[in-house]
Amino acid sequence: MAKPLSILFVTSEVIPFAKTGGLADVSAALPQVIRELGHDIRIIIPKYAAVSDRKFKIHDIKRLTDMPIPLGDRVLLGSVKSSFLTSIKSKVQVYFISNQELYCRSDLYIDPKTKQAWPDNDDRFMFFSRGVLETMLRLGWKPDIIHLNDWQTGLIAALLKTEYADEPLFKNTKVVFTVHNAAFQGVFPKESFPKTGLPPKVFKTDGLEFHGDINLMKAGLMYADAITTVSPTYAKEIRSGKEYGFGLEGVFKKKARRTVGILNGMDAQLWNPEVDTMIAQTYSAEKLDRKQENKKALCERFHLPYDQTIPLIGVVSRLAEQKGFDLIEEKLDELMKLDLQLVVLGSGEKRYEDLLTRAMKKYKKKVGVHIGFDEALAHLIEAGADMFLMPSKYEPCGLNQMYSLRYGTLPIVRSTGGLADTVEDLTDRPKVGTGFVFEKYNGRQMFDAVKRAIAAFEDKNCWQSAMKRAMQKDFSWDASAEKYIDLYKKILKQK
Ligand code: ADP
Ligand code: GLC
């Protein structure tokens, strides 16, 4: 094998330590596969309150205790701790940057009381960004690649090209910036600029200035050596207009040649119905009937009557506009006239939490809802439902539809981003289809797709062949991890 690469993977969430969405799944699975391929990859994240030292066997790194990190005219102290992400096949080192004042709170980005972003999110992630580089300097570990993820880490790209440009340790380091969701950009008022530690010349249109504010995702995009997004279709969508680019479409267009869409994979060990310990009964494409035990358990859990012949639709989602809940709201009463059941697990915006709670009360025998975050229940829904609904307005990649395919739970999706890249329509292509796809973001098209799914469900043979096809699709990380390695190697060759 050629010389192994050293890669620092910088992210704001990683399972099992901290998770709000798919970024956490990706940030654990991709580094583990890259490690299996023989590279030295390490992860660094903030140490939130939920990251328990005892539970995760986290220990202090003595020489990295109380590092002074400037934040505007203040100097805060950050300490670095360490643990490992271990699987049967690999062991990846994880560093945590801790600061009591900034990270010791219940939620990662949002104040659960106000449901608004923490007002000091600029401080929290600017401190983290600088802390990451200071950690590397003190460790003396020289990364070939620093792989950044989403706005929380974008500042690092700009720091490396300016304040830290003369550091010998980073002389040959290249930066990859991955966009997981262009809707969240880390926009802060220009008054926060001095806290970035960047020279004033960077506050400009082709720097991180954005309509008079600062935009940390833009910092990542402008200063990275390569940009990736999490599916090929999303890579095209984000430069197509405001609907997907959220004001950064011009930057995405400008950076199109440096941008590549690499489809996320799924953790094939964690999401495997043959060995999943969080479901009622394991099953496989060869033992499909055993899936029914999960449907029974799911109905029981939500106090719904169990009937093998009634299609049960599952949803596991952040309750956010992105995910298409206004379509569900618009069509709820019409959907309820159909012979189906609906089970939803999610948390997020209050208006959707209220909508779903009302629906459950109104349609007691047909709708089950759990508001909250529950990893085990997410697995049971994937295993127990017949279909999985994901009518997203936009979906950079989406992992749940891949989990659904793997669990033989046919997805009903809108044709956008990663959903378009992973699900094929069964009505159009009965021999290859694995789900139900609709084009336009409107209630009528979603409703038609659900009706098509219900009609197909009645043809048991056709349905079972589609389930088997879906379960045999390969969405493991192997192919995509190789694409990241190729990209790392390509940019390392560039001057
Ligand atoms: P996004 O990152 O946009 O939320 P993804 O489909 O990429 O969407 O990933 C979502 C991940 O979060 C999946 O692993 C899903 O199972 C999980 N998830 C979302 N909401 C919940 C919830 N309420 N409880 C448990 N898991 C959830
Ligand atoms: C974001 C996107 C989601 C994607 C995930 C992981 O949260 O909304 O579509 O799967 O990141 O890349």
Short mmCIF file of N, CA, C and O in Angstrom, two decimals, residues 300-358:
data_model
loop_
_atom_site.label_atom_id
_atom_site.label_comp_id
_atom_site.label_asym_id
_atom_site.label_seq_id
_atom_site.Cartn_x
_atom_site.Cartn_y
_atom_site.Cartn_z
N GLU A 300 -48.01 -2.72 19.06
CA GLU A 300 -48.22 -2.81 20.51
C GLU A 300 -47.66 -1.57 21.20
O GLU A 300 -48.31 -0.95 22.04
N ARG A 301 -46.47 -1.19 20.80
CA ARG A 301 -45.81 -0.03 21.41
C ARG A 301 -46.64 1.25 21.27
O ARG A 301 -46.67 2.09 22.12
N PHE A 302 -47.34 1.36 20.14
CA PHE A 302 -48.13 2.57 19.89
C PHE A 302 -49.63 2.36 20.12
O PHE A 302 -50.44 3.20 19.73
N HIS A 303 -49.99 1.23 20.72
CA HIS A 303 -51.40 0.90 21.00
C HIS A 303 -52.26 0.97 19.74
O HIS A 303 -53.38 1.49 19.76
N LEU A 304 -51.73 0.44 18.66
CA LEU A 304 -52.51 0.39 17.42
C LEU A 304 -52.92 -1.06 17.18
O LEU A 304 -52.16 -1.98 17.50
N PRO A 305 -54.10 -1.29 16.61
CA PRO A 305 -54.48 -2.67 16.30
C PRO A 305 -53.54 -3.24 15.23
O PRO A 305 -53.21 -2.54 14.26
N TYR A 306 -53.10 -4.48 15.43
CA TYR A 306 -52.20 -5.10 14.44
C TYR A 306 -53.01 -5.82 13.38
O TYR A 306 -53.90 -6.60 13.68
N ASP A 307 -52.70 -5.53 12.12
CA ASP A 307 -53.34 -6.24 11.01
C ASP A 307 -52.32 -6.31 9.88
O ASP A 307 -51.94 -5.29 9.30
N GLN A 308 -51.92 -7.54 9.59
CA GLN A 308 -50.88 -7.75 8.58
C GLN A 308 -51.25 -7.10 7.24
O GLN A 308 -50.37 -6.65 6.50
N THR A 309 -52.56 -7.04 6.95
CA THR A 309 -52.97 -6.57 5.61
C THR A 309 -53.09 -5.04 5.51
O THR A 309 -53.27 -4.51 4.43
N ILE A 310 -53.04 -4.37 6.64
CA ILE A 310 -53.11 -2.90 6.58
C ILE A 310 -51.69 -2.32 6.51
O ILE A 310 -50.87 -2.57 7.40
N PRO A 311 -51.39 -1.57 5.47
CA PRO A 311 -50.03 -1.02 5.37
C PRO A 311 -49.73 -0.03 6.49
O PRO A 311 -50.53 0.86 6.77
N LEU A 312 -48.58 -0.24 7.11
CA LEU A 312 -48.14 0.64 8.21
C LEU A 312 -46.99 1.51 7.69
O LEU A 312 -45.96 1.00 7.26
N ILE A 313 -47.21 2.82 7.73
CA ILE A 313 -46.19 3.76 7.24
C ILE A 313 -45.40 4.32 8.42
O ILE A 313 -45.99 4.79 9.39
N GLY A 314 -44.08 4.28 8.33
CA GLY A 314 -43.24 4.82 9.40
C GLY A 314 -42.59 6.14 8.99
O GLY A 314 -42.34 6.37 7.81
N VAL A 315 -42.34 6.98 9.98
CA VAL A 315 -41.57 8.22 9.78
C VAL A 315 -40.63 8.37 10.98
O VAL A 315 -41.07 8.23 12.12
N VAL A 316 -39.35 8.60 10.71
CA VAL A 316 -38.40 8.96 11.78
C VAL A 316 -37.69 10.20 11.27
O VAL A 316 -37.03 10.15 10.23
N SER A 317 -37.82 11.30 11.99
CA SER A 317 -37.32 12.52 11.38
C SER A 317 -37.13 13.66 12.36
O SER A 317 -37.83 13.74 13.37
N ARG A 318 -36.21 14.55 12.03
CA ARG A 318 -36.24 15.86 12.68
C ARG A 318 -37.53 16.52 12.20
O ARG A 318 -37.89 16.41 11.02
N LEU A 319 -38.25 17.18 13.10
CA LEU A 319 -39.49 17.82 12.69
C LEU A 319 -39.13 19.23 12.22
O LEU A 319 -39.15 20.18 12.99
N ALA A 320 -38.78 19.31 10.95
CA ALA A 320 -38.32 20.57 10.38
C ALA A 320 -38.95 20.74 9.01
O ALA A 320 -39.37 19.76 8.38
N GLU A 321 -38.99 21.98 8.57
CA GLU A 321 -39.63 22.28 7.28
C GLU A 321 -39.01 21.45 6.15
O GLU A 321 -39.71 20.97 5.26
N GLN A 322 -37.68 21.28 6.24
CA GLN A 322 -36.97 20.50 5.23
C GLN A 322 -37.63 19.15 4.93
O GLN A 322 -37.59 18.66 3.81
N LYS A 323 -38.22 18.55 5.96
CA LYS A 323 -38.62 17.15 5.87
C LYS A 323 -40.01 16.92 5.28
O LYS A 323 -40.49 15.80 5.22
N GLY A 324 -40.69 18.01 4.90
CA GLY A 324 -41.97 17.84 4.19
C GLY A 324 -43.21 17.72 5.06
O GLY A 324 -44.23 17.23 4.60
N PHE A 325 -43.12 18.18 6.31
CA PHE A 325 -44.28 18.01 7.19
C PHE A 325 -45.45 18.90 6.81
O PHE A 325 -46.58 18.61 7.17
N ASP A 326 -45.19 19.97 6.04
CA ASP A 326 -46.36 20.75 5.63
C ASP A 326 -47.19 19.99 4.59
O ASP A 326 -48.40 20.18 4.51
N LEU A 327 -46.56 19.10 3.83
CA LEU A 327 -47.35 18.26 2.91
C LEU A 327 -48.20 17.27 3.71
O LEU A 327 -49.36 17.03 3.40
N ILE A 328 -47.59 16.71 4.75
CA ILE A 328 -48.34 15.76 5.59
C ILE A 328 -49.51 16.49 6.24
O ILE A 328 -50.63 15.99 6.28
N GLU A 329 -49.24 17.71 6.70
CA GLU A 329 -50.30 18.51 7.33
C GLU A 329 -51.46 18.74 6.34
O GLU A 329 -52.62 18.52 6.65
N GLU A 330 -51.06 19.14 5.13
CA GLU A 330 -52.08 19.45 4.11
C GLU A 330 -52.94 18.24 3.79
O GLU A 330 -54.16 18.35 3.61
N LYS A 331 -52.34 17.05 3.75
CA LYS A 331 -53.06 15.87 3.28
C LYS A 331 -53.50 14.92 4.39
O LYS A 331 -54.01 13.84 4.11
N LEU A 332 -53.29 15.32 5.63
CA LEU A 332 -53.53 14.38 6.73
C LEU A 332 -54.95 13.79 6.71
O LEU A 332 -55.12 12.57 6.76
N ASP A 333 -55.94 14.63 6.61
CA ASP A 333 -57.31 14.11 6.67
C ASP A 333 -57.62 13.19 5.49
O ASP A 333 -58.29 12.17 5.66
N GLU A 334 -57.10 13.55 4.33
CA GLU A 334 -57.32 12.67 3.16
C GLU A 334 -56.58 11.34 3.34
O GLU A 334 -57.10 10.28 3.01
N LEU A 335 -55.38 11.42 3.88
CA LEU A 335 -54.62 10.18 4.10
C LEU A 335 -55.37 9.26 5.06
O LEU A 335 -55.38 8.04 4.89
N MET A 336 -55.99 9.88 6.04
CA MET A 336 -56.68 9.09 7.07
C MET A 336 -57.93 8.38 6.53
O MET A 336 -58.45 7.48 7.16
N LYS A 337 -58.37 8.81 5.36
CA LYS A 337 -59.51 8.11 4.75
C LYS A 337 -59.05 6.82 4.08
O LYS A 337 -59.85 5.96 3.74
N LEU A 338 -57.75 6.69 3.87
CA LEU A 338 -57.21 5.47 3.25
C LEU A 338 -57.01 4.40 4.32
O LEU A 338 -56.90 4.69 5.51
N ASP A 339 -56.93 3.16 3.83
CA ASP A 339 -56.74 2.06 4.77
C ASP A 339 -55.24 1.94 5.08
O ASP A 339 -54.51 1.23 4.41
N LEU A 340 -54.81 2.69 6.08
CA LEU A 340 -53.39 2.64 6.44
C LEU A 340 -53.21 3.01 7.91
O LEU A 340 -54.14 3.50 8.56
N GLN A 341 -52.01 2.79 8.40
CA GLN A 341 -51.65 3.26 9.74
C GLN A 341 -50.35 4.07 9.61
O GLN A 341 -49.56 3.83 8.69
N LEU A 342 -50.17 4.97 10.55
CA LEU A 342 -49.00 5.87 10.48
C LEU A 342 -48.34 5.96 11.85
O LEU A 342 -49.02 6.20 12.85
N VAL A 343 -47.01 5.76 11.86
CA VAL A 343 -46.28 5.86 13.12
C VAL A 343 -45.14 6.88 12.93
O VAL A 343 -44.37 6.76 11.98
N VAL A 344 -45.09 7.87 13.80
CA VAL A 344 -44.08 8.93 13.63
C VAL A 344 -43.23 9.07 14.89
O VAL A 344 -43.75 9.16 16.00
N LEU A 345 -41.91 9.10 14.69
CA LEU A 345 -40.98 9.42 15.78
C LEU A 345 -40.21 10.66 15.36
O LEU A 345 -39.62 10.70 14.28
N GLY A 346 -40.26 11.70 16.19
CA GLY A 346 -39.52 12.89 15.80
C GLY A 346 -39.54 13.95 16.88
O GLY A 346 -40.34 13.89 17.82
N SER A 347 -38.66 14.93 16.71
CA SER A 347 -38.70 16.08 17.60
C SER A 347 -38.16 17.26 16.81
O SER A 347 -37.45 17.09 15.83
N GLY A 348 -38.57 18.45 17.23
CA GLY A 348 -38.10 19.63 16.52
C GLY A 348 -39.07 20.78 16.68
O GLY A 348 -39.45 21.12 17.80
N GLU A 349 -39.48 21.36 15.55
CA GLU A 349 -40.30 22.57 15.60
C GLU A 349 -41.65 22.30 16.26
O GLU A 349 -42.31 21.30 15.96
N LYS A 350 -42.03 23.25 17.11
CA LYS A 350 -43.23 23.08 17.92
C LYS A 350 -44.48 22.90 17.07
O LYS A 350 -45.34 22.08 17.38
N ARG A 351 -44.55 23.67 15.96
CA ARG A 351 -45.79 23.57 15.17
C ARG A 351 -46.00 22.14 14.65
O ARG A 351 -47.13 21.66 14.56
N TYR A 352 -44.92 21.44 14.33
CA TYR A 352 -45.08 20.07 13.84
C TYR A 352 -45.32 19.10 15.00
O TYR A 352 -46.03 18.12 14.86
N GLU A 353 -44.68 19.37 16.13
CA GLU A 353 -44.95 18.53 17.30
C GLU A 353 -46.44 18.61 17.65
O GLU A 353 -47.08 17.60 17.92
N ASP A 354 -46.98 19.83 17.60
CA ASP A 354 -48.40 20.01 17.93
C ASP A 354 -49.29 19.34 16.88
O ASP A 354 -50.26 18.66 17.22
N LEU A 355 -48.93 19.51 15.62
CA LEU A 355 -49.70 18.89 14.54
C LEU A 355 -49.81 17.38 14.75
O LEU A 355 -50.89 16.78 14.67
N LEU A 356 -48.67 16.76 15.04
CA LEU A 356 -48.65 15.30 15.17
C LEU A 356 -49.38 14.84 16.42
O LEU A 356 -50.09 13.82 16.41
N THR A 357 -49.21 15.58 17.50
CA THR A 357 -49.91 15.21 18.73
C THR A 357 -51.43 15.29 18.51
O THR A 357 -52.18 14.41 18.94
N ARG A 358 -51.86 16.34 17.82
CA ARG A 358 -53.29 16.47 17.51
C ARG A 358 -53.76 15.30 16.65
O ARG A 358 -54.82 14.71 16.88
#
